[in-house]
PDB file of C-alpha atoms in Angstrom:
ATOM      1  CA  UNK A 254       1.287  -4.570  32.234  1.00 79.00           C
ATOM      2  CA  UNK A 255       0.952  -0.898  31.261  1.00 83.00           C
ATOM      3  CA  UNK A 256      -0.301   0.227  27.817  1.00 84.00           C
ATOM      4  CA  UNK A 257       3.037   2.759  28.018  1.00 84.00           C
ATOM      5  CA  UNK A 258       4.781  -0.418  28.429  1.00 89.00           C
ATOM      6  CA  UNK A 259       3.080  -1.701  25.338  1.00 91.00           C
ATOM      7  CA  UNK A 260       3.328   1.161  23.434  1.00 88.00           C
ATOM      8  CA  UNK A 261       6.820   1.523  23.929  1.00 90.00           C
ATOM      9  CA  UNK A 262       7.810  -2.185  22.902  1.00 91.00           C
ATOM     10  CA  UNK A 263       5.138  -2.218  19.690  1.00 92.00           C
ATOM     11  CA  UNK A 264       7.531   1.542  18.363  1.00 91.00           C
ATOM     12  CA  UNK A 265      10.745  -0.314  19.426  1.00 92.00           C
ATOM     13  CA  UNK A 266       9.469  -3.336  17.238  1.00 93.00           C
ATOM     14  CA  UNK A 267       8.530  -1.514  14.448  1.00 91.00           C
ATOM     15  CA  UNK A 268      11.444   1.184  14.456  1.00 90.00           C
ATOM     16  CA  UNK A 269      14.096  -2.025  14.694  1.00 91.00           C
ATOM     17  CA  UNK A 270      15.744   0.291  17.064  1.00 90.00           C
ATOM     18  CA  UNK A 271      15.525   1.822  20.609  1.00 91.00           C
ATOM     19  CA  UNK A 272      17.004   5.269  19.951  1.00 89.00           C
ATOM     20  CA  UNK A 273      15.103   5.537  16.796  1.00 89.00           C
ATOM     21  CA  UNK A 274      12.135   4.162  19.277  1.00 89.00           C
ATOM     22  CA  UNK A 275      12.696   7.106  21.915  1.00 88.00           C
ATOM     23  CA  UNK A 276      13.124   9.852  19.214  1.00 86.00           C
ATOM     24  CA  UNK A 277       9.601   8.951  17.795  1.00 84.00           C
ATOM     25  CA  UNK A 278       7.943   8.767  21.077  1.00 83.00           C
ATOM     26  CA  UNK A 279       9.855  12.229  22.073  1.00 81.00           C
ATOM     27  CA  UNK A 280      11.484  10.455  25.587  1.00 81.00           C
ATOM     28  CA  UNK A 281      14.522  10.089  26.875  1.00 84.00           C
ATOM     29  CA  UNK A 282      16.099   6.737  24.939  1.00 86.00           C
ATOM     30  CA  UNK A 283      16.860   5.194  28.977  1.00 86.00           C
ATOM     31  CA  UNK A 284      13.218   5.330  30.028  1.00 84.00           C
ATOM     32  CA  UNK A 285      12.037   3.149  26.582  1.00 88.00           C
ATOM     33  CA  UNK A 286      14.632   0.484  28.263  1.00 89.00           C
ATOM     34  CA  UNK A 287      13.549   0.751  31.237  1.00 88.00           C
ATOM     35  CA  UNK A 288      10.170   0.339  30.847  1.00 88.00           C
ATOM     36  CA  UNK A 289      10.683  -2.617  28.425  1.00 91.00           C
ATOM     37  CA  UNK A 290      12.880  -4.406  31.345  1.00 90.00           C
ATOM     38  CA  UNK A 291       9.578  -3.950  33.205  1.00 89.00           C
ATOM     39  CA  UNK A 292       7.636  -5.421  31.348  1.00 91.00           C
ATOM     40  CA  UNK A 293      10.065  -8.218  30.586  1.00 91.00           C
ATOM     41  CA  UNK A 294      10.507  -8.702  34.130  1.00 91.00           C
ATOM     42  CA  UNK A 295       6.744  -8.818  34.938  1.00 91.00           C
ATOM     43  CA  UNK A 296       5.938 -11.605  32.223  1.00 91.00           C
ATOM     44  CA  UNK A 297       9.352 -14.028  33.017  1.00 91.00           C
ATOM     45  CA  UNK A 298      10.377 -13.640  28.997  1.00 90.00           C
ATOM     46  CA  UNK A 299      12.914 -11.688  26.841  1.00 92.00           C
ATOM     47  CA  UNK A 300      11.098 -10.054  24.319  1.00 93.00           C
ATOM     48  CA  UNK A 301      13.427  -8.541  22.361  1.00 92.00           C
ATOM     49  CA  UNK A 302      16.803  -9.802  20.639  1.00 91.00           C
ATOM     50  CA  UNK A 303      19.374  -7.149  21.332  1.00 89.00           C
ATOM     51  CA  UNK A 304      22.274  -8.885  19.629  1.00 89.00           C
ATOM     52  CA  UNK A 305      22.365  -7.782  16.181  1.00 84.00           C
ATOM     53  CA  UNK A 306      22.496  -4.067  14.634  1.00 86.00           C
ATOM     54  CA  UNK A 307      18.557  -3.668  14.957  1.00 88.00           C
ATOM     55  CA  UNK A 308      16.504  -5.138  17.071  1.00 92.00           C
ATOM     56  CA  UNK A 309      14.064  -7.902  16.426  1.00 92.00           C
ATOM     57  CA  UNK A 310      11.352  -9.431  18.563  1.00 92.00           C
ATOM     58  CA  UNK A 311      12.158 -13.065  20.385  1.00 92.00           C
ATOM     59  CA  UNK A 312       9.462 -15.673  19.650  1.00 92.00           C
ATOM     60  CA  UNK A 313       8.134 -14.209  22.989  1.00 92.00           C
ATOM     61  CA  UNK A 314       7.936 -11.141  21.513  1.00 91.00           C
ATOM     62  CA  UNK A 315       6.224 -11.905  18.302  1.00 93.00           C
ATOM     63  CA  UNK A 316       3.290 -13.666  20.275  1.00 91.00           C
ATOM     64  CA  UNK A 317       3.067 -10.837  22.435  1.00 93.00           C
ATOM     65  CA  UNK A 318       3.196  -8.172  19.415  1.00 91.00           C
ATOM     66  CA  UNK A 319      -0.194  -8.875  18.102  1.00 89.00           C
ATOM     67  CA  UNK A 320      -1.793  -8.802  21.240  1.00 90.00           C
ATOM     68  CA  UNK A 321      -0.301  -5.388  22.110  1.00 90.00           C
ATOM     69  CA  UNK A 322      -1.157  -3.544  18.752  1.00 89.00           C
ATOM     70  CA  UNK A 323      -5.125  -4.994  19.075  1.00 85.00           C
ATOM     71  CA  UNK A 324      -4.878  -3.841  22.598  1.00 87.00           C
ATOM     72  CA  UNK A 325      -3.017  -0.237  21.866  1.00 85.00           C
ATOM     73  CA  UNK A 326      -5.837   0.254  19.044  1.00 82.00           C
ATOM     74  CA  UNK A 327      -8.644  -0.968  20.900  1.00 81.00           C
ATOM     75  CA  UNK A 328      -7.793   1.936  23.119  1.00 81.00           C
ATOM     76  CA  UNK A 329      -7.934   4.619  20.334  1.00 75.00           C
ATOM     77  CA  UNK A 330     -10.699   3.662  19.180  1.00 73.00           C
ATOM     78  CA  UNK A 331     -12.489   4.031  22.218  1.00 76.00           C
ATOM     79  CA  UNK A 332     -11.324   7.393  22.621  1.00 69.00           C
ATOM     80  CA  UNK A 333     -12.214   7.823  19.269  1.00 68.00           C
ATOM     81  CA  UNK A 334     -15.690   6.733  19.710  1.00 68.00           C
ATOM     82  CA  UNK A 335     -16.177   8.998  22.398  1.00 68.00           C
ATOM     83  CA  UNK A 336     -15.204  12.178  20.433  1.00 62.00           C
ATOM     84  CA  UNK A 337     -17.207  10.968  18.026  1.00 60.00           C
ATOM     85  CA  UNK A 338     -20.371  10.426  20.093  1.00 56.00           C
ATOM     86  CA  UNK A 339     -19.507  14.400  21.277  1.00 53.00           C
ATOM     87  CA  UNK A 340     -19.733  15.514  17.682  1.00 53.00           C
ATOM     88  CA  UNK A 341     -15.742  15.426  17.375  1.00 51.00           C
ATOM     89  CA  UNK A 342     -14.645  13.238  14.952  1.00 62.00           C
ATOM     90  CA  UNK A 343     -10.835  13.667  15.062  1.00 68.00           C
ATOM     91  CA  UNK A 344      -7.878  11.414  15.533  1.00 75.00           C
ATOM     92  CA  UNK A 345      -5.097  10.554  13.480  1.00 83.00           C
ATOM     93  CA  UNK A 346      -5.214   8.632  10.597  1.00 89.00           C
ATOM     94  CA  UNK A 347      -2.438   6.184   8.979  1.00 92.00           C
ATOM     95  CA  UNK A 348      -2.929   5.571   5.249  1.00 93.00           C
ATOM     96  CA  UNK A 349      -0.706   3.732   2.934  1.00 93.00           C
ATOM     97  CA  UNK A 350      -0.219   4.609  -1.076  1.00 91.00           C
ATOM     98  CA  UNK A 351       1.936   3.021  -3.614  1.00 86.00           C
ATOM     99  CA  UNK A 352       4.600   5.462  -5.214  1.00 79.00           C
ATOM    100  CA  UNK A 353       3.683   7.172  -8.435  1.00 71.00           C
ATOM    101  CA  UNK A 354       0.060   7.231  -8.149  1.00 69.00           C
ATOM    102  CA  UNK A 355      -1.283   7.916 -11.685  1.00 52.00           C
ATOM    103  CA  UNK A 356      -3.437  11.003 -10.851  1.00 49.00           C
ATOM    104  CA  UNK A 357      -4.684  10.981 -13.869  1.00 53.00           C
ATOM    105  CA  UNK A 358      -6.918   7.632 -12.917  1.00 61.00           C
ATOM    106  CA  UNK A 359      -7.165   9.030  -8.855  1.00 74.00           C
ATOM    107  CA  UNK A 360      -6.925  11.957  -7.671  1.00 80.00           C
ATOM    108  CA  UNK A 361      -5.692  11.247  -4.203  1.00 84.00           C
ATOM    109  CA  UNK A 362      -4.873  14.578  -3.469  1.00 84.00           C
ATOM    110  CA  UNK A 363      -8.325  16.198  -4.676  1.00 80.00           C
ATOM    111  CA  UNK A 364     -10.150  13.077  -2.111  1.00 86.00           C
ATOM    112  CA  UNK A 365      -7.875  14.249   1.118  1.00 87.00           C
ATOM    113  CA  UNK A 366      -8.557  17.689   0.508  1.00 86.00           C
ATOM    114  CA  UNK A 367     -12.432  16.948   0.243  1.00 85.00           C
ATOM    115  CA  UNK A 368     -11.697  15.223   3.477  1.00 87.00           C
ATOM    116  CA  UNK A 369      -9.970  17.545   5.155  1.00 85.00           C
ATOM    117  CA  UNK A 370     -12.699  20.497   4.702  1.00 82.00           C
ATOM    118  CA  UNK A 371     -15.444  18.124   5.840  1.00 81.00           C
ATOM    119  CA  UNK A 372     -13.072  17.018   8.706  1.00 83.00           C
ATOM    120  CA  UNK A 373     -10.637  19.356   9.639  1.00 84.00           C
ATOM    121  CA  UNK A 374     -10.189  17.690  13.160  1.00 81.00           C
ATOM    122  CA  UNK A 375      -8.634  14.622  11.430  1.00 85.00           C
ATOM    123  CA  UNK A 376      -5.231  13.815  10.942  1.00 87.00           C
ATOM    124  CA  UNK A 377      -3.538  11.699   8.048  1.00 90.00           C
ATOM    125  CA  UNK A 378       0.013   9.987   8.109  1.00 91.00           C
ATOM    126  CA  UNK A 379       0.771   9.095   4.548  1.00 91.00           C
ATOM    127  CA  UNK A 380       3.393   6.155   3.880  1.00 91.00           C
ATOM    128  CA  UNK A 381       4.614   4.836   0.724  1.00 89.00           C
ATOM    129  CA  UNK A 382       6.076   1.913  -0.124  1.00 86.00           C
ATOM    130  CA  UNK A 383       5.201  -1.698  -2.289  1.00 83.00           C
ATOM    131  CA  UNK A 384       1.955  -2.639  -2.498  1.00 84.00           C
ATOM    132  CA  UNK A 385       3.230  -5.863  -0.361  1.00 83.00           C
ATOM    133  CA  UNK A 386       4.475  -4.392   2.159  1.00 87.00           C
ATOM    134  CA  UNK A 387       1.524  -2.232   3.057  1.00 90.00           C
ATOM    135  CA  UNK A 388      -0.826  -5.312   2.447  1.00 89.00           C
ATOM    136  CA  UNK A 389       1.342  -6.531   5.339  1.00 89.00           C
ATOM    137  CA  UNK A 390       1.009  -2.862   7.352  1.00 90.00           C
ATOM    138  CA  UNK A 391      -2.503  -2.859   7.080  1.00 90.00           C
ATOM    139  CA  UNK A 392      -3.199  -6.467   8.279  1.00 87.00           C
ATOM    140  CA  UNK A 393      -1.177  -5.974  11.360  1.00 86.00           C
ATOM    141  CA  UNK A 394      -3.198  -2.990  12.031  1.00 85.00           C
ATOM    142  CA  UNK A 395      -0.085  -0.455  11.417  1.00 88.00           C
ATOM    143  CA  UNK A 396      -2.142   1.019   8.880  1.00 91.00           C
ATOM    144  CA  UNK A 397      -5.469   2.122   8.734  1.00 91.00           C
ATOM    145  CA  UNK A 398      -6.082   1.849   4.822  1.00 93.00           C
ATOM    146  CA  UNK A 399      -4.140   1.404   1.937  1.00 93.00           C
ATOM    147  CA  UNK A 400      -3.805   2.443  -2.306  1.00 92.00           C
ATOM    148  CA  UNK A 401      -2.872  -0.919  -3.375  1.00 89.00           C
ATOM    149  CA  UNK A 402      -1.721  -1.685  -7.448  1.00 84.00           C
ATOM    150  CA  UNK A 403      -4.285  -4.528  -7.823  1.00 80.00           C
ATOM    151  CA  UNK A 404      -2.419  -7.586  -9.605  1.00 73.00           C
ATOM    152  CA  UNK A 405      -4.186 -10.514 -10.630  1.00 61.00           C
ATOM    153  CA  UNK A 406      -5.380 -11.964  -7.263  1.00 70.00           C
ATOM    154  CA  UNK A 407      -6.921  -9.967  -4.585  1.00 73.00           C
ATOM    155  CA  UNK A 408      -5.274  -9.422  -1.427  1.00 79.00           C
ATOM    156  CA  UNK A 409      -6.293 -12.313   0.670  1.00 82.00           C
ATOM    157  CA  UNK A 410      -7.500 -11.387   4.309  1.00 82.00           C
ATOM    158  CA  UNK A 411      -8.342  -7.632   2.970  1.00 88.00           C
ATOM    159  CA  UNK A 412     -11.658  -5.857   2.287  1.00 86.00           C
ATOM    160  CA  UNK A 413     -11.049  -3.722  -0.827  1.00 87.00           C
ATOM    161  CA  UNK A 414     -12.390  -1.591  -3.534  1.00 88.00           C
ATOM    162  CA  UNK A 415     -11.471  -0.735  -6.539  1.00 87.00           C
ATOM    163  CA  UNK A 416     -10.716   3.198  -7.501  1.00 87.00           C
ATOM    164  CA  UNK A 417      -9.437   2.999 -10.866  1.00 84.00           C
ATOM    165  CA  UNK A 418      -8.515   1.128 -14.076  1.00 85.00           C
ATOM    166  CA  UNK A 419      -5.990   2.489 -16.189  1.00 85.00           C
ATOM    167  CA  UNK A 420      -5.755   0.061 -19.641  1.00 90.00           C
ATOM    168  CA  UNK A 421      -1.653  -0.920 -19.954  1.00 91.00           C
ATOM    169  CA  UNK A 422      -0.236   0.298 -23.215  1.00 91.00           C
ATOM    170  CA  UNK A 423       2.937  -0.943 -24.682  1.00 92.00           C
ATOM    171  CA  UNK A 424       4.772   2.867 -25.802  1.00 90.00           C
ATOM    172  CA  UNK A 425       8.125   3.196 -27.864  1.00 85.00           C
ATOM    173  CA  UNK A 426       8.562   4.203 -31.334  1.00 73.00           C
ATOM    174  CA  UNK A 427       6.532   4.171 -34.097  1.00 58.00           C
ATOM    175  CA  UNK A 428       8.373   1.960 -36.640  1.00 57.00           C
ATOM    176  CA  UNK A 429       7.805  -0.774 -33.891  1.00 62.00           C
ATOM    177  CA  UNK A 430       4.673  -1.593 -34.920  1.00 59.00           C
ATOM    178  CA  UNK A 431       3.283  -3.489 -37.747  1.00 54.00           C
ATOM    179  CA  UNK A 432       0.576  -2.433 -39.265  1.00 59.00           C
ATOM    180  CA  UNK A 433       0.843   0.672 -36.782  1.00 62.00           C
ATOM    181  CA  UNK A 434      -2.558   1.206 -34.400  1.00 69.00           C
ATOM    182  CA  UNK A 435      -3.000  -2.381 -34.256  1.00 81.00           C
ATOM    183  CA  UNK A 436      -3.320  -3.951 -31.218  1.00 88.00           C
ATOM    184  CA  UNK A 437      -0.392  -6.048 -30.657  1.00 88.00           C
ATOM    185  CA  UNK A 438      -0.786  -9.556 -29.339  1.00 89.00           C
ATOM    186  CA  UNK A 439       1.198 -10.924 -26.274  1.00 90.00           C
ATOM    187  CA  UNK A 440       2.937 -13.530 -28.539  1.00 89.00           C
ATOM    188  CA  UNK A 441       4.543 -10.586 -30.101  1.00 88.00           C
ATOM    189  CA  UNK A 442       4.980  -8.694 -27.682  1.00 87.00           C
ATOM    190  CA  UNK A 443       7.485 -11.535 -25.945  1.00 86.00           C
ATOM    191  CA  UNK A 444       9.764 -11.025 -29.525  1.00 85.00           C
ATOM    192  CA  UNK A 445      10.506  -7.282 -27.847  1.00 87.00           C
ATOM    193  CA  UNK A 446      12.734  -5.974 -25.147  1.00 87.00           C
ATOM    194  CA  UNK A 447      10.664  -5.164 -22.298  1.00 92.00           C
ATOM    195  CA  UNK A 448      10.831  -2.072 -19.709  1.00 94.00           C
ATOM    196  CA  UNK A 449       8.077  -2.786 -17.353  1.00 92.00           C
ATOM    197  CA  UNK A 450       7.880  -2.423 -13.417  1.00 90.00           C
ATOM    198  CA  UNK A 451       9.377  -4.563 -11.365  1.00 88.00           C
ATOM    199  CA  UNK A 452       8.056  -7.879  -9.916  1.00 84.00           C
ATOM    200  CA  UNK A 453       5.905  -7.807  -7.095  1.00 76.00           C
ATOM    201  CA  UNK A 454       4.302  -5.047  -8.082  1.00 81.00           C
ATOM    202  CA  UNK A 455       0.519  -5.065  -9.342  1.00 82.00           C
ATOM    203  CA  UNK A 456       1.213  -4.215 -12.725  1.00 87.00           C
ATOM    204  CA  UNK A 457       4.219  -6.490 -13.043  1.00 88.00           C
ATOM    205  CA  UNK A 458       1.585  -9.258 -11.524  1.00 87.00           C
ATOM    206  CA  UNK A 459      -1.064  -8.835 -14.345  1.00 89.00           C
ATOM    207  CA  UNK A 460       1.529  -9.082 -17.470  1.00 91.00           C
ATOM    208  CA  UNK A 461       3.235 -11.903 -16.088  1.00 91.00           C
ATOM    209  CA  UNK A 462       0.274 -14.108 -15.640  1.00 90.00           C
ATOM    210  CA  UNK A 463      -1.239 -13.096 -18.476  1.00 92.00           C
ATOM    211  CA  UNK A 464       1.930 -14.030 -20.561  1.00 92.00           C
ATOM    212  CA  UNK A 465       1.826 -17.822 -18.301  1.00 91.00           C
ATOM    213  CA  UNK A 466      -1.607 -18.272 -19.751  1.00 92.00           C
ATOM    214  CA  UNK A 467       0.116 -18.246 -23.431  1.00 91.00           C
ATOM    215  CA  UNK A 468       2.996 -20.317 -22.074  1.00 92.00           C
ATOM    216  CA  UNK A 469       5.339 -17.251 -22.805  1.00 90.00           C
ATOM    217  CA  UNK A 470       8.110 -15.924 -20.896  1.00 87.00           C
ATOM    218  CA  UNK A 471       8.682 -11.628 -21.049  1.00 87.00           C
ATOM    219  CA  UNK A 472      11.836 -10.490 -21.794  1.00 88.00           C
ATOM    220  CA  UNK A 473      11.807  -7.837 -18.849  1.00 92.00           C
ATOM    221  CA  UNK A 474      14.754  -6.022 -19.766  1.00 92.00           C
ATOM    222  CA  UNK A 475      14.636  -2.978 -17.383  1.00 94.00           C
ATOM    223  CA  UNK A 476      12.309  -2.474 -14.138  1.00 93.00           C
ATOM    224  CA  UNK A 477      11.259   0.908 -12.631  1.00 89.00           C
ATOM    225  CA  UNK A 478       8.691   1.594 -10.492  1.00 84.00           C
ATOM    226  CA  UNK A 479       8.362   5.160 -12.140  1.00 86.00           C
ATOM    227  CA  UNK A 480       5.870   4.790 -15.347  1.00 87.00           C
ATOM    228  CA  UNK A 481       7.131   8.465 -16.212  1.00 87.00           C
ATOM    229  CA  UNK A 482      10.686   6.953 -16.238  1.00 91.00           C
ATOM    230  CA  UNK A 483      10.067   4.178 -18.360  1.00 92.00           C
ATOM    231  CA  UNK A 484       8.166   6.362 -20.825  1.00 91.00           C
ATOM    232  CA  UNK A 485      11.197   8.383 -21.308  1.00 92.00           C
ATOM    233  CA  UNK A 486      13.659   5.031 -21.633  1.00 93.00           C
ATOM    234  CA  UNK A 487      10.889   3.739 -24.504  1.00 91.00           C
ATOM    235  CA  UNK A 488      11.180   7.437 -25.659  1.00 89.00           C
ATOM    236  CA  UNK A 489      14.980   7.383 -26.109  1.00 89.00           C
ATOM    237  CA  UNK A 490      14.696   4.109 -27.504  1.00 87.00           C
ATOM    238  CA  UNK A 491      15.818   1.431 -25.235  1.00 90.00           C
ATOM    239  CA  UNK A 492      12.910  -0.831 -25.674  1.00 88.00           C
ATOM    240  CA  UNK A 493       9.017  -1.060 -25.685  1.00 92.00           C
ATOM    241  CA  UNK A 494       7.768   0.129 -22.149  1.00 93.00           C
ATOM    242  CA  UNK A 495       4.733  -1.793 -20.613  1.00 93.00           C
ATOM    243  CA  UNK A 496       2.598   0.657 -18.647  1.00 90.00           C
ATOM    244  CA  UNK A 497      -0.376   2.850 -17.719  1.00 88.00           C
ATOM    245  CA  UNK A 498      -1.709   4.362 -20.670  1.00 87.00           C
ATOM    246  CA  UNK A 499      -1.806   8.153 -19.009  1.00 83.00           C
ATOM    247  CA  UNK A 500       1.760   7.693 -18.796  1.00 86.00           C
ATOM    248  CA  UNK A 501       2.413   6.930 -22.730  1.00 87.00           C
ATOM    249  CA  UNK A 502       0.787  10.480 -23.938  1.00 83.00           C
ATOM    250  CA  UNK A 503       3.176  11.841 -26.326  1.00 83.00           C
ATOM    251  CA  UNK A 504       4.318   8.320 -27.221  1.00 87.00           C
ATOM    252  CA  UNK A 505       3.436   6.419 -29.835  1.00 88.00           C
ATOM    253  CA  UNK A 506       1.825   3.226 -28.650  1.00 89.00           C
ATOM    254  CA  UNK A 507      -0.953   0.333 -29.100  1.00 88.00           C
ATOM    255  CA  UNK A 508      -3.501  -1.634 -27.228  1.00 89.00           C
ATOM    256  CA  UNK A 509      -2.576  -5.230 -25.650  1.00 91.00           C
ATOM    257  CA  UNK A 510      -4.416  -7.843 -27.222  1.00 88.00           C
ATOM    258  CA  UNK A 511      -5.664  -9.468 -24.694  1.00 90.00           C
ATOM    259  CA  UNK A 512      -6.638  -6.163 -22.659  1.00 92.00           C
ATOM    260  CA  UNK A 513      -4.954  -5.723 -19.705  1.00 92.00           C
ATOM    261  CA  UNK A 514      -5.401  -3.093 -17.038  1.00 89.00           C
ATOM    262  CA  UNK A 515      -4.118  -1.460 -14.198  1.00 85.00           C
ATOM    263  CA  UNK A 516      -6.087  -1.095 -10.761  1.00 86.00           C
ATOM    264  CA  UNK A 517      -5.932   0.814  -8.121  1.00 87.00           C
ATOM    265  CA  UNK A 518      -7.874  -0.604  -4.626  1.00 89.00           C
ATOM    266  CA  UNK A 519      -8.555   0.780  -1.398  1.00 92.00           C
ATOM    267  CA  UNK A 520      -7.797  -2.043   1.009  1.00 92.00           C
ATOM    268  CA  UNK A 521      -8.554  -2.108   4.408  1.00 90.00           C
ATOM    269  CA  UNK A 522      -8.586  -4.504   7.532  1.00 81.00           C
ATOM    270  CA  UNK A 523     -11.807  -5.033  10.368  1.00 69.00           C
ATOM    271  CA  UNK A 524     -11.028  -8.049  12.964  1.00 57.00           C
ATOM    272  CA  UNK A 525     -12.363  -5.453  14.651  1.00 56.00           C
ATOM    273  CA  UNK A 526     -14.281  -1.804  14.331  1.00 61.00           C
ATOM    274  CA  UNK A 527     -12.216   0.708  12.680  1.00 74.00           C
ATOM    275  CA  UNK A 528     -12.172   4.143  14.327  1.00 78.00           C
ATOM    276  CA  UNK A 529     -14.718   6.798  13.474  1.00 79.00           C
ATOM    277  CA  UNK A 530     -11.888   8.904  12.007  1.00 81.00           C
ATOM    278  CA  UNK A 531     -10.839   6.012   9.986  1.00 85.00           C
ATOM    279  CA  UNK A 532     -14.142   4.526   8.680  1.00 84.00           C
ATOM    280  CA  UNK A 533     -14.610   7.990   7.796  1.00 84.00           C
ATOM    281  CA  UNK A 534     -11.731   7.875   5.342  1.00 88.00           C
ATOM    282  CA  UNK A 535     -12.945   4.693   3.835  1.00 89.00           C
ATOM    283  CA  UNK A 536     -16.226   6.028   2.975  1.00 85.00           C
ATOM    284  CA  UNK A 537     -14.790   8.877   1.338  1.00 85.00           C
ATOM    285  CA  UNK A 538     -12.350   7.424  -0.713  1.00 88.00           C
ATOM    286  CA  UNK A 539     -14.524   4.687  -1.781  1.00 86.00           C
ATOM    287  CA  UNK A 540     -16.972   7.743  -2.861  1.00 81.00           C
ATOM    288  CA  UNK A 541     -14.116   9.300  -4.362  1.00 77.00           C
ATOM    289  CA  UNK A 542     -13.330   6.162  -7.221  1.00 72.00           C
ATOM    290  CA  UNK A 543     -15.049   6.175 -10.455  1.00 53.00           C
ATOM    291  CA  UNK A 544     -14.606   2.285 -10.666  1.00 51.00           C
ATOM    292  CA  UNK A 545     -16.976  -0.118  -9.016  1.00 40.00           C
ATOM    293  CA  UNK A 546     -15.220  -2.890  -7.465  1.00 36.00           C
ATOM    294  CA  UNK A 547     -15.417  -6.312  -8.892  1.00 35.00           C
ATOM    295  CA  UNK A 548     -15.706  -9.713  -6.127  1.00 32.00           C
ATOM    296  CA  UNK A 549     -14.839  -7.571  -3.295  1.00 33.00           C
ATOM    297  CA  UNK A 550     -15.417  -9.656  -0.304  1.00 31.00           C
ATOM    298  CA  UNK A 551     -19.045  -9.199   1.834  1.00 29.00           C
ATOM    299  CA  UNK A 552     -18.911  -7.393   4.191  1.00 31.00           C
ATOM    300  CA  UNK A 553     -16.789  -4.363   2.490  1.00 34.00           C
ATOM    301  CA  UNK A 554     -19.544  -1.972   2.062  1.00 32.00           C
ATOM    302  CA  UNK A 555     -18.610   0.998   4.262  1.00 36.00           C
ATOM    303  CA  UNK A 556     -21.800   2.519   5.886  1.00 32.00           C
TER     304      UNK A 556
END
């Protein structure tokens, strides 16, 4: 078993595709196949379903995936360690971020710059996409760190830290309200069309367990996961938008009563040592937050 071997069938896995697989790894797409034959060959299993239109591991497969992505990063970090015990902390570094980071409660790009002059050596692969999903990446070590939306339950199985709070507004127009600049109270709230973001999502998580602890349902009648969009829907009048206060300047809006927030964590994974490039990142973006985090799990402190 070679770690090409490996490190071919882990990109074929996670690109659902051998072309896509080859084009990644810049090789020819018969020499992924053939090496993934190999390695089929040498352990008596089929580890990959080739019937459908992308490919998906075999039970085989799956228990071999772990194994091969602890294995694959045990190997970078060992090169990592020893550039870093020559004064060379470099590498490349895979960080996840939720879409429409409020920059306005972190200034992601402000931290990576910082970064990047105090380690110009190091590389960072940004990747967007739900905060469950990368959850998921970062637990099966295809990340390195992640910007989660914080709902209202930690991640379970991650270290984290929180960056920000941003307190959720309700925005649309002013004849809405009654008295105006009064807080408005959840049970009121649920008498209004709702634009909020959409389920699953950390904001979406915190209004829809705080309305369960009233015994209320939302009326949720549009879902973005662009605050800047809804604010313009609850500007044009289509109903009371739920969001980030930053993102309700120029809006007339109130207070939630009970408060609710918005967070933004730094999660991260360590079954086993990160890399030097990557516990570097960690530090600095847990520098970077203005928000100290609340029952994150021993063991997080980066040092």
């Amino acid at each position: 078993m070679e770690l090409r071997q490996l490190r071919y069938f882990v990109t074929v896995v996670d690109e659902g595709s051998f072309t896509r697989a080859a084009e990644r790894l810049f090789v020819a797409q018969p020499g992924v196949s053939a090496q993934i034959r190999r390695l089929e060959a040498e352990l008596g299993q089929t580890l990959l379903d080739r019937s459908g239109p992308s490919v998906r591991p075999t039970s085989a497969g799956t228990a071999l995936l772990a194994h091969a992505r602890d294995a694959l990063a045990a190997v970078q970090h060992g090169r990592d360690s020893v550039d870093a015990v020559a004064g060379l902390v470099q590498g490349t570094i895979t960080l996840g971020t939720v879409p429409n980071l409020a920059s306005e409660a972190f200034d992601l790009p402000a931290a990576l710059a910082e970064f990047h002059q105090e380690y110009p050596g190091i590389d960072i692969s940004l990747t967007e996409g739900t905060a469950a999903d990368l959850a998921t990446a970062v637990r099966e070590a295809r990340l390195d760190a992640a910007l989660l939306s914080l709902g209202s339950e930690p991640y379970e199985g991650l270290e984290q830290h929180t960056l920000a709070r941003s307190p959720l507004v309700a925005a649309g127009h002013a004849d809405r309200w009654t008295p105006p600049n009064r807080p408005i109270r959840l049970g009121e709230l649920a008498e209004h069309t709702l634009m909020t973001m959409p389920k699953h999502t950390g904001i979406r998580s915190v209004l829809d367990a705080a309305f369960q602890r009233i015994g209320a349902t939302p009326r949720v009648a549009i879902e973005s996961g662009d605050p800047a969009l809804l604010a313009r829907l609850a500007h044009a009048g289509l109903g009371v938008a739920i969001l980030p206060r930053p993102y309700a300047q120029g809006l007339p809006f109130v207070e939630l009563d009970p408060p609710l927030a918005g967070q933004i964590a730094l999660a991260w994974h360590r079954p086993h040592s990160m890399s030097p490039a990557a516990e570097a990142l960690v530090r600095q973006l847990v520098q970077a937050g203005t928000v100290e985090s609340e029952g994150t799990p021993a063991g997080s402190t980066i040092g």
